[in-house]
Every structure is written in structure tokens, then in C-alpha cells.
mmCIF file of C-alpha atoms in Angstrom:
data_model
loop_
_atom_site.group_PDB
_atom_site.id
_atom_site.type_symbol
_atom_site.label_atom_id
_atom_site.label_comp_id
_atom_site.label_asym_id
_atom_site.label_seq_id
_atom_site.Cartn_x
_atom_site.Cartn_y
_atom_site.Cartn_z
ATOM 1 C CA MET A 53 -14.555 26.522 55.451
ATOM 2 C CA LYS A 54 -15.678 29.656 53.595
ATOM 3 C CA GLN A 55 -12.067 30.668 53.090
ATOM 4 C CA LEU A 56 -11.072 27.192 51.895
ATOM 5 C CA ALA A 57 -14.022 27.101 49.503
ATOM 6 C CA LYS A 58 -13.118 30.535 48.152
ATOM 7 C CA ILE A 59 -9.455 29.594 47.642
ATOM 8 C CA SER A 60 -10.398 26.266 46.033
ATOM 9 C CA GLY A 61 -12.949 27.876 43.714
ATOM 10 C CA ILE A 62 -10.504 30.552 42.564
ATOM 11 C CA ALA A 63 -7.758 27.926 42.102
ATOM 12 C CA TYR A 64 -10.013 25.709 39.981
ATOM 13 C CA LEU A 65 -11.053 28.721 37.893
ATOM 14 C CA MET A 66 -7.431 29.736 37.331
ATOM 15 C CA ILE A 67 -6.587 26.182 36.252
ATOM 16 C CA PHE A 68 -9.437 26.292 33.732
ATOM 17 C CA LEU A 69 -8.314 29.643 32.297
ATOM 18 C CA SER A 70 -4.552 29.071 32.274
ATOM 19 C CA GLY A 71 -4.856 25.465 31.095
ATOM 20 C CA PHE A 72 -7.194 26.361 28.233
ATOM 21 C CA TYR A 73 -4.885 29.169 27.106
ATOM 22 C CA ALA A 74 -1.641 27.214 27.431
ATOM 23 C CA ASN A 75 -2.804 23.940 25.909
ATOM 24 C CA PHE A 76 -5.479 24.804 23.376
ATOM 25 C CA SER A 77 -4.675 28.396 22.427
ATOM 26 C CA VAL A 78 -0.868 28.086 22.342
ATOM 27 C CA LEU A 79 0.564 24.566 22.330
ATOM 28 C CA GLU A 80 -1.933 22.915 19.987
ATOM 29 C CA SER A 81 -1.693 25.840 17.574
ATOM 30 C CA LEU A 82 2.081 25.350 17.306
ATOM 31 C CA ILE A 83 2.206 21.558 17.045
ATOM 32 C CA VAL A 84 1.536 20.060 13.618
ATOM 33 C CA GLY A 85 0.963 16.317 13.920
ATOM 34 C CA ASN A 86 3.492 14.085 12.125
ATOM 35 C CA ASN A 87 5.456 17.085 10.879
ATOM 36 C CA ALA A 88 8.490 17.694 13.070
ATOM 37 C CA SER A 89 9.929 20.287 10.703
ATOM 38 C CA ILE A 90 6.937 22.655 10.784
ATOM 39 C CA THR A 91 6.448 22.102 14.534
ATOM 40 C CA THR A 92 10.075 22.987 15.287
ATOM 41 C CA SER A 93 9.874 26.027 13.004
ATOM 42 C CA ASN A 94 6.712 27.137 14.803
ATOM 43 C CA PHE A 95 8.497 26.950 18.165
ATOM 44 C CA ILE A 96 11.384 29.003 16.762
ATOM 45 C CA ASN A 97 9.300 31.604 14.922
ATOM 46 C CA ASN A 98 6.733 31.973 17.714
ATOM 47 C CA HIS A 99 9.127 31.724 20.621
ATOM 48 C CA SER A 100 7.487 34.444 22.725
ATOM 49 C CA GLN A 101 4.055 32.873 22.257
ATOM 50 C CA PHE A 102 5.506 29.484 23.231
ATOM 51 C CA GLY A 103 7.020 31.066 26.339
ATOM 52 C CA ASN A 104 3.651 32.567 27.271
ATOM 53 C CA GLY A 105 2.104 29.115 26.911
ATOM 54 C CA ILE A 106 4.698 27.653 29.270
ATOM 55 C CA LEU A 107 3.933 30.456 31.738
ATOM 56 C CA GLY A 108 0.265 29.449 31.527
ATOM 57 C CA PHE A 109 1.227 25.884 32.379
ATOM 58 C CA VAL A 110 3.323 27.111 35.330
ATOM 59 C CA ILE A 111 0.314 29.050 36.669
ATOM 60 C CA MET A 112 -1.797 25.926 36.214
ATOM 61 C CA PHE A 113 0.805 23.867 38.120
ATOM 62 C CA PHE A 114 0.926 26.395 40.984
ATOM 63 C CA PHE A 115 -2.834 26.374 41.538
ATOM 64 C CA ASP A 116 -2.903 22.593 41.240
ATOM 65 C CA VAL A 117 -0.513 22.446 44.202
ATOM 66 C CA VAL A 118 -2.700 24.940 46.098
ATOM 67 C CA LEU A 119 -5.690 22.611 45.615
ATOM 68 C CA ILE A 120 -3.821 19.705 47.223
ATOM 69 C CA TRP A 121 -3.927 21.682 50.470
ATOM 70 C CA SER A 122 -7.281 23.461 50.168
ATOM 71 C CA VAL A 123 -9.383 20.478 49.024
ATOM 72 C CA PHE A 124 -7.855 18.372 51.785
ATOM 73 C CA GLY A 125 -9.000 20.983 54.298
ATOM 74 C CA LEU A 126 -12.507 20.945 52.849
ATOM 75 C CA THR A 127 -12.935 17.165 52.825
ATOM 76 C CA LYS A 128 -11.066 16.303 56.032
ATOM 77 C CA PRO A 129 -14.240 16.473 58.190
ATOM 78 C CA ILE A 130 -15.843 13.799 55.968
ATOM 79 C CA SER A 131 -12.956 11.337 56.265
ATOM 80 C CA LYS A 132 -9.399 12.278 57.150
ATOM 81 C CA ASN A 133 -7.907 9.054 55.766
ATOM 82 C CA LEU A 134 -9.696 9.279 52.410
ATOM 83 C CA SER A 135 -8.823 12.966 52.192
ATOM 84 C CA TYR A 136 -5.161 12.031 52.592
ATOM 85 C CA LEU A 137 -5.613 9.427 49.848
ATOM 86 C CA ALA A 138 -7.251 11.928 47.491
ATOM 87 C CA SER A 139 -4.486 14.454 48.189
ATOM 88 C CA PHE A 140 -1.812 11.799 47.587
ATOM 89 C CA PHE A 141 -3.102 11.029 44.085
ATOM 90 C CA ARG A 142 -3.452 14.738 43.291
ATOM 91 C CA LEU A 143 0.153 15.162 44.436
ATOM 92 C CA LEU A 144 1.249 12.361 42.096
ATOM 93 C CA HIS A 145 -0.588 14.120 39.283
ATOM 94 C CA ALA A 146 1.193 17.391 40.082
ATOM 95 C CA LEU A 147 4.602 15.664 40.227
ATOM 96 C CA PHE A 148 4.161 13.988 36.842
ATOM 97 C CA PHE A 149 2.860 17.214 35.318
ATOM 98 C CA GLY A 150 5.873 19.044 36.769
ATOM 99 C CA VAL A 151 8.236 16.562 35.094
ATOM 100 C CA ALA A 152 6.270 16.951 31.834
ATOM 101 C CA LEU A 153 6.614 20.728 32.107
ATOM 102 C CA LEU A 154 10.402 20.396 32.319
ATOM 103 C CA LYS A 155 10.298 18.827 28.839
ATOM 104 C CA LEU A 156 8.630 21.969 27.477
ATOM 105 C CA PHE A 157 11.259 24.133 29.218
ATOM 106 C CA HIS A 158 13.931 22.084 27.453
ATOM 107 C CA ILE A 159 12.248 22.641 24.074
ATOM 108 C CA TYR A 160 12.009 26.367 24.846
ATOM 109 C CA GLN A 161 15.756 26.518 25.513
ATOM 110 C CA LEU A 162 16.631 24.504 22.398
ATOM 111 C CA THR A 163 14.458 26.598 20.081
ATOM 112 C CA SER A 164 15.876 29.919 21.239
ATOM 113 C CA ASN A 165 18.356 29.399 18.411
ATOM 114 C CA LEU A 166 16.988 30.770 15.136
ATOM 115 C CA SER A 167 18.128 27.817 13.025
ATOM 116 C CA SER A 168 16.509 24.409 12.676
ATOM 117 C CA SER A 169 18.141 21.079 11.872
ATOM 118 C CA ILE A 170 17.158 17.445 11.533
ATOM 119 C CA LYS A 171 18.826 16.659 14.854
ATOM 120 C CA LEU A 172 16.897 19.469 16.572
ATOM 121 C CA GLU A 173 13.626 18.298 15.003
ATOM 122 C CA GLN A 174 14.213 14.749 16.262
ATOM 123 C CA LEU A 175 15.000 16.010 19.774
ATOM 124 C CA VAL A 176 11.916 18.255 19.840
ATOM 125 C CA THR A 177 9.741 15.332 18.714
ATOM 126 C CA LYS A 178 11.140 13.119 21.491
ATOM 127 C CA LEU A 179 10.645 15.819 24.135
ATOM 128 C CA LEU A 180 7.056 16.421 23.017
ATOM 129 C CA LEU A 181 6.382 12.686 23.241
ATOM 130 C CA ASP A 182 7.886 12.620 26.746
ATOM 131 C CA PHE A 183 5.780 15.645 27.726
ATOM 132 C CA ASP A 184 2.609 13.952 26.520
ATOM 133 C CA THR A 185 3.485 10.631 28.183
ATOM 134 C CA PHE A 186 4.279 12.106 31.602
ATOM 135 C CA TRP A 187 1.189 14.327 31.549
ATOM 136 C CA THR A 188 -0.991 11.387 30.504
ATOM 137 C CA ILE A 189 0.282 9.288 33.420
ATOM 138 C CA GLY A 190 -0.373 12.257 35.690
ATOM 139 C CA LEU A 191 -3.942 12.549 34.396
ATOM 140 C CA ILE A 192 -4.584 8.881 35.192
ATOM 141 C CA PHE A 193 -3.544 9.609 38.788
ATOM 142 C CA PHE A 194 -5.771 12.695 38.635
ATOM 143 C CA GLY A 195 -8.653 10.438 37.599
ATOM 144 C CA ILE A 196 -8.069 8.251 40.659
ATOM 145 C CA HIS A 197 -8.014 11.428 42.779
ATOM 146 C CA LEU A 198 -11.417 12.391 41.355
ATOM 147 C CA ILE A 199 -12.859 8.970 42.174
ATOM 148 C CA VAL A 200 -11.842 9.349 45.825
ATOM 149 C CA LEU A 201 -13.004 12.977 45.903
ATOM 150 C CA GLY A 202 -16.316 12.039 44.294
ATOM 151 C CA TYR A 203 -16.818 9.290 46.872
ATOM 152 C CA LEU A 204 -16.103 11.759 49.673
ATOM 153 C CA ILE A 205 -18.698 14.132 48.242
ATOM 154 C CA LEU A 206 -21.262 11.322 48.042
ATOM 155 C CA LYS A 207 -20.663 10.674 51.742
ATOM 156 C CA SER A 208 -20.963 14.352 52.587
ATOM 157 C CA THR A 209 -24.170 15.771 54.051
ATOM 158 C CA THR A 210 -23.307 19.282 52.833
ATOM 159 C CA ILE A 211 -21.966 18.985 49.268
ATOM 160 C CA PRO A 212 -24.602 17.985 46.662
ATOM 161 C CA ASN A 213 -24.340 14.299 45.744
ATOM 162 C CA ALA A 214 -24.768 15.175 42.064
ATOM 163 C CA LEU A 215 -21.324 16.814 42.130
ATOM 164 C CA GLY A 216 -19.804 13.566 43.388
ATOM 165 C CA VAL A 217 -21.439 11.599 40.570
ATOM 166 C CA LEU A 218 -20.232 14.119 37.964
ATOM 167 C CA LEU A 219 -16.656 13.992 39.289
ATOM 168 C CA ILE A 220 -16.625 10.191 39.231
ATOM 169 C CA LEU A 221 -17.861 10.243 35.619
ATOM 170 C CA ALA A 222 -15.085 12.704 34.784
ATOM 171 C CA ALA A 223 -12.604 10.392 36.518
ATOM 172 C CA VAL A 224 -13.678 7.439 34.378
ATOM 173 C CA GLY A 225 -13.131 9.581 31.285
ATOM 174 C CA TYR A 226 -9.601 10.559 32.342
ATOM 175 C CA ILE A 227 -8.646 6.958 33.124
ATOM 176 C CA ILE A 228 -10.128 5.505 29.917
ATOM 177 C CA ASP A 229 -8.525 8.157 27.701
ATOM 178 C CA GLY A 230 -5.147 8.024 29.445
ATOM 179 C CA THR A 231 -4.967 4.227 29.415
ATOM 180 C CA ALA A 232 -5.935 4.097 25.741
ATOM 181 C CA LYS A 233 -3.341 6.719 24.842
ATOM 182 C CA LEU A 234 -0.581 4.764 26.589
ATOM 183 C CA LEU A 235 -1.539 1.260 25.438
ATOM 184 C CA MET A 236 -3.250 1.582 22.037
ATOM 185 C CA PRO A 237 -0.847 1.880 19.065
ATOM 186 C CA ASN A 238 -3.719 3.159 16.896
ATOM 187 C CA TYR A 239 -5.009 5.649 19.477
ATOM 188 C CA SER A 240 -4.881 8.465 16.919
ATOM 189 C CA ASP A 241 -7.554 6.688 14.854
ATOM 190 C CA TYR A 242 -9.988 6.993 17.763
ATOM 191 C CA LYS A 243 -8.624 10.199 19.322
ATOM 192 C CA SER A 244 -11.789 12.243 18.767
ATOM 193 C CA ILE A 245 -13.920 9.555 20.442
ATOM 194 C CA PHE A 246 -11.684 9.290 23.495
ATOM 195 C CA GLU A 247 -11.389 13.070 23.781
ATOM 196 C CA SER A 248 -15.178 13.395 23.804
ATOM 197 C CA ILE A 249 -15.298 10.769 26.571
ATOM 198 C CA VAL A 250 -13.003 12.849 28.762
ATOM 199 C CA VAL A 251 -13.754 16.477 27.796
ATOM 200 C CA LEU A 252 -17.529 16.626 28.259
ATOM 201 C CA PRO A 253 -17.755 14.920 31.693
ATOM 202 C CA SER A 254 -14.652 16.699 33.019
ATOM 203 C CA VAL A 255 -15.795 20.172 31.965
ATOM 204 C CA ILE A 256 -19.317 19.654 33.351
ATOM 205 C CA GLY A 257 -18.168 17.933 36.559
ATOM 206 C CA GLU A 258 -15.181 20.068 37.498
ATOM 207 C CA PHE A 259 -16.754 23.360 36.417
ATOM 208 C CA SER A 260 -19.937 22.583 38.389
ATOM 209 C CA PHE A 261 -17.801 21.889 41.465
ATOM 210 C CA THR A 262 -15.936 25.164 40.835
ATOM 211 C CA ILE A 263 -19.194 27.155 40.689
ATOM 212 C CA TRP A 264 -20.433 25.524 43.909
ATOM 213 C CA LEU A 265 -17.155 26.361 45.681
ATOM 214 C CA LEU A 266 -17.243 29.979 44.514
ATOM 215 C CA ILE A 267 -20.865 30.410 45.597
ATOM 216 C CA LYS A 268 -20.140 28.952 49.041
ATOM 217 C CA GLY A 269 -16.915 30.906 49.360
ATOM 218 C CA PHE A 270 -18.286 34.343 48.455
ATOM 219 C CA ARG A 271 -21.726 34.030 50.027
ATOM 220 C CA ARG A 272 -22.084 35.967 53.258
ATOM 221 C CA ARG A 273 -23.703 33.213 55.263
ATOM 222 C CA PRO A 274 -21.218 30.748 56.843
ATOM 223 C CA PHE A 275 -21.276 27.043 56.092
ATOM 224 C CA THR A 276 -19.642 23.934 57.509
ATOM 225 C CA ILE A 277 -18.914 20.480 56.164
ATOM 226 C CA GLU A 278 -20.137 18.092 58.814
ATOM 227 C CA THR A 279 -18.715 14.706 59.699
ATOM 228 C CA PRO A 280 -21.143 11.953 58.608
ATOM 229 C CA GLN A 281 -22.612 9.976 61.473
ATOM 230 C CA LYS A 282 -21.677 6.720 59.749
ATOM 231 C CA PHE A 283 -18.783 6.303 57.372
#
């Protein structure tokens, strides 16, 4: 359990670092909303930076897959069936994010050429929309994963119940934001509101769980996750 906690904690931390760099530091700095021409030019003129951002996403994807295995191992003593269910939804999230990542790879290949055109701008816009759509669907599945994981934590006698509550709140944020993004034509008018709904609970909940895993994983004393007497 110590080893699984250590691996899970490190994986979560790497997802935080690589995801923040790739999405906020690179991708969002290159994309200019409603301006395909400048966005395409940014991808062309900052091609190496764009490639580094994609590498950050690949690292994020790798550790996300690692967590499918390690978190299952941690929660299996609580309920094997629910742990399978949580892992299944995390797997769906990883699959959709992987498909989304392929869209960025395609943009990277297209923008290796140093000339822009209207056709290229239209294709880049479509690929970015596909990237966002697939990742959003994946994050809805990730929200469902967090609900199941949070419930498992609430049933645990070892993991603090507060972490389960925080993860469930984060899950609600992911699902609300993702559903609104997919179904609301005027989502952009309320984007800041929905982002605050998802960012604050997810950062607090997932980062708190990460800290707990790292403490348990690197502490010298052993620990076990016991099977509840009643489930």
C-alpha cells in the first residue's frame, strides 16, 4: 500500500505540473479566441513551444494511465467492484483524452509548414474544436470516476472522509462545466462562472488527495487500507 500510495501521489503531482504547463502556459497562450489567423500564425511561429506543450500533454496522459492501475490497487480492499467501476470511467477519460491529443498532433504536423492559408486556418479551427470536444467528454467521464472514488473514500476506515467529500464536489464541477460546454450555445458568456465552479473544487480536492498520498507513501511507518465490515 505504501508503494501504491507513493506511485499514485507522484503520478497526481506530475499530472498537475505537466497539465498546468501544457494547457495554461503553452496552449492557452497560443490560442486567440475567434481569430483563426493569429492562432494559426502562433502555432507556426512558436512551433517548438507548441511541441513542448504537446509533450506535456503526453506526460499527463502517461501518468493518467498509471493512476488507473495504482488507484485501483489502493481502493480494491474497500470494494473490488466499485474500484473496477472507478477505473473503467478513468479509462474512458484517458481514451477520450488520447483521441483529443491526436488532434493536437495533427495541428503540429500541419503547422510545420511556414506558410498560412485560409484553408489551413479553417482546418486548425476544426481540429481545435474537436480537441476541446473530445477532452470535455473525457472530463465528464473523469467526473463520474471522481464520484465513485469519493464514495469509496467515504466508505474507507483509513482515508479521511473529508477527501471523499472534496473529490465529489470536484466531480460535480467537472460534470456541470462539461455538460454546459457541450450543450449551451452561449457557454462563452458564462465561461468564467463555470470555470470557477470546476477549478476551485478540483484543485482543492485533487491536490489534497495528492498530499495525503505522498505523506502516506513516503512516511516510514506502514499503513493498510482495511475492508469495511459493512459495505
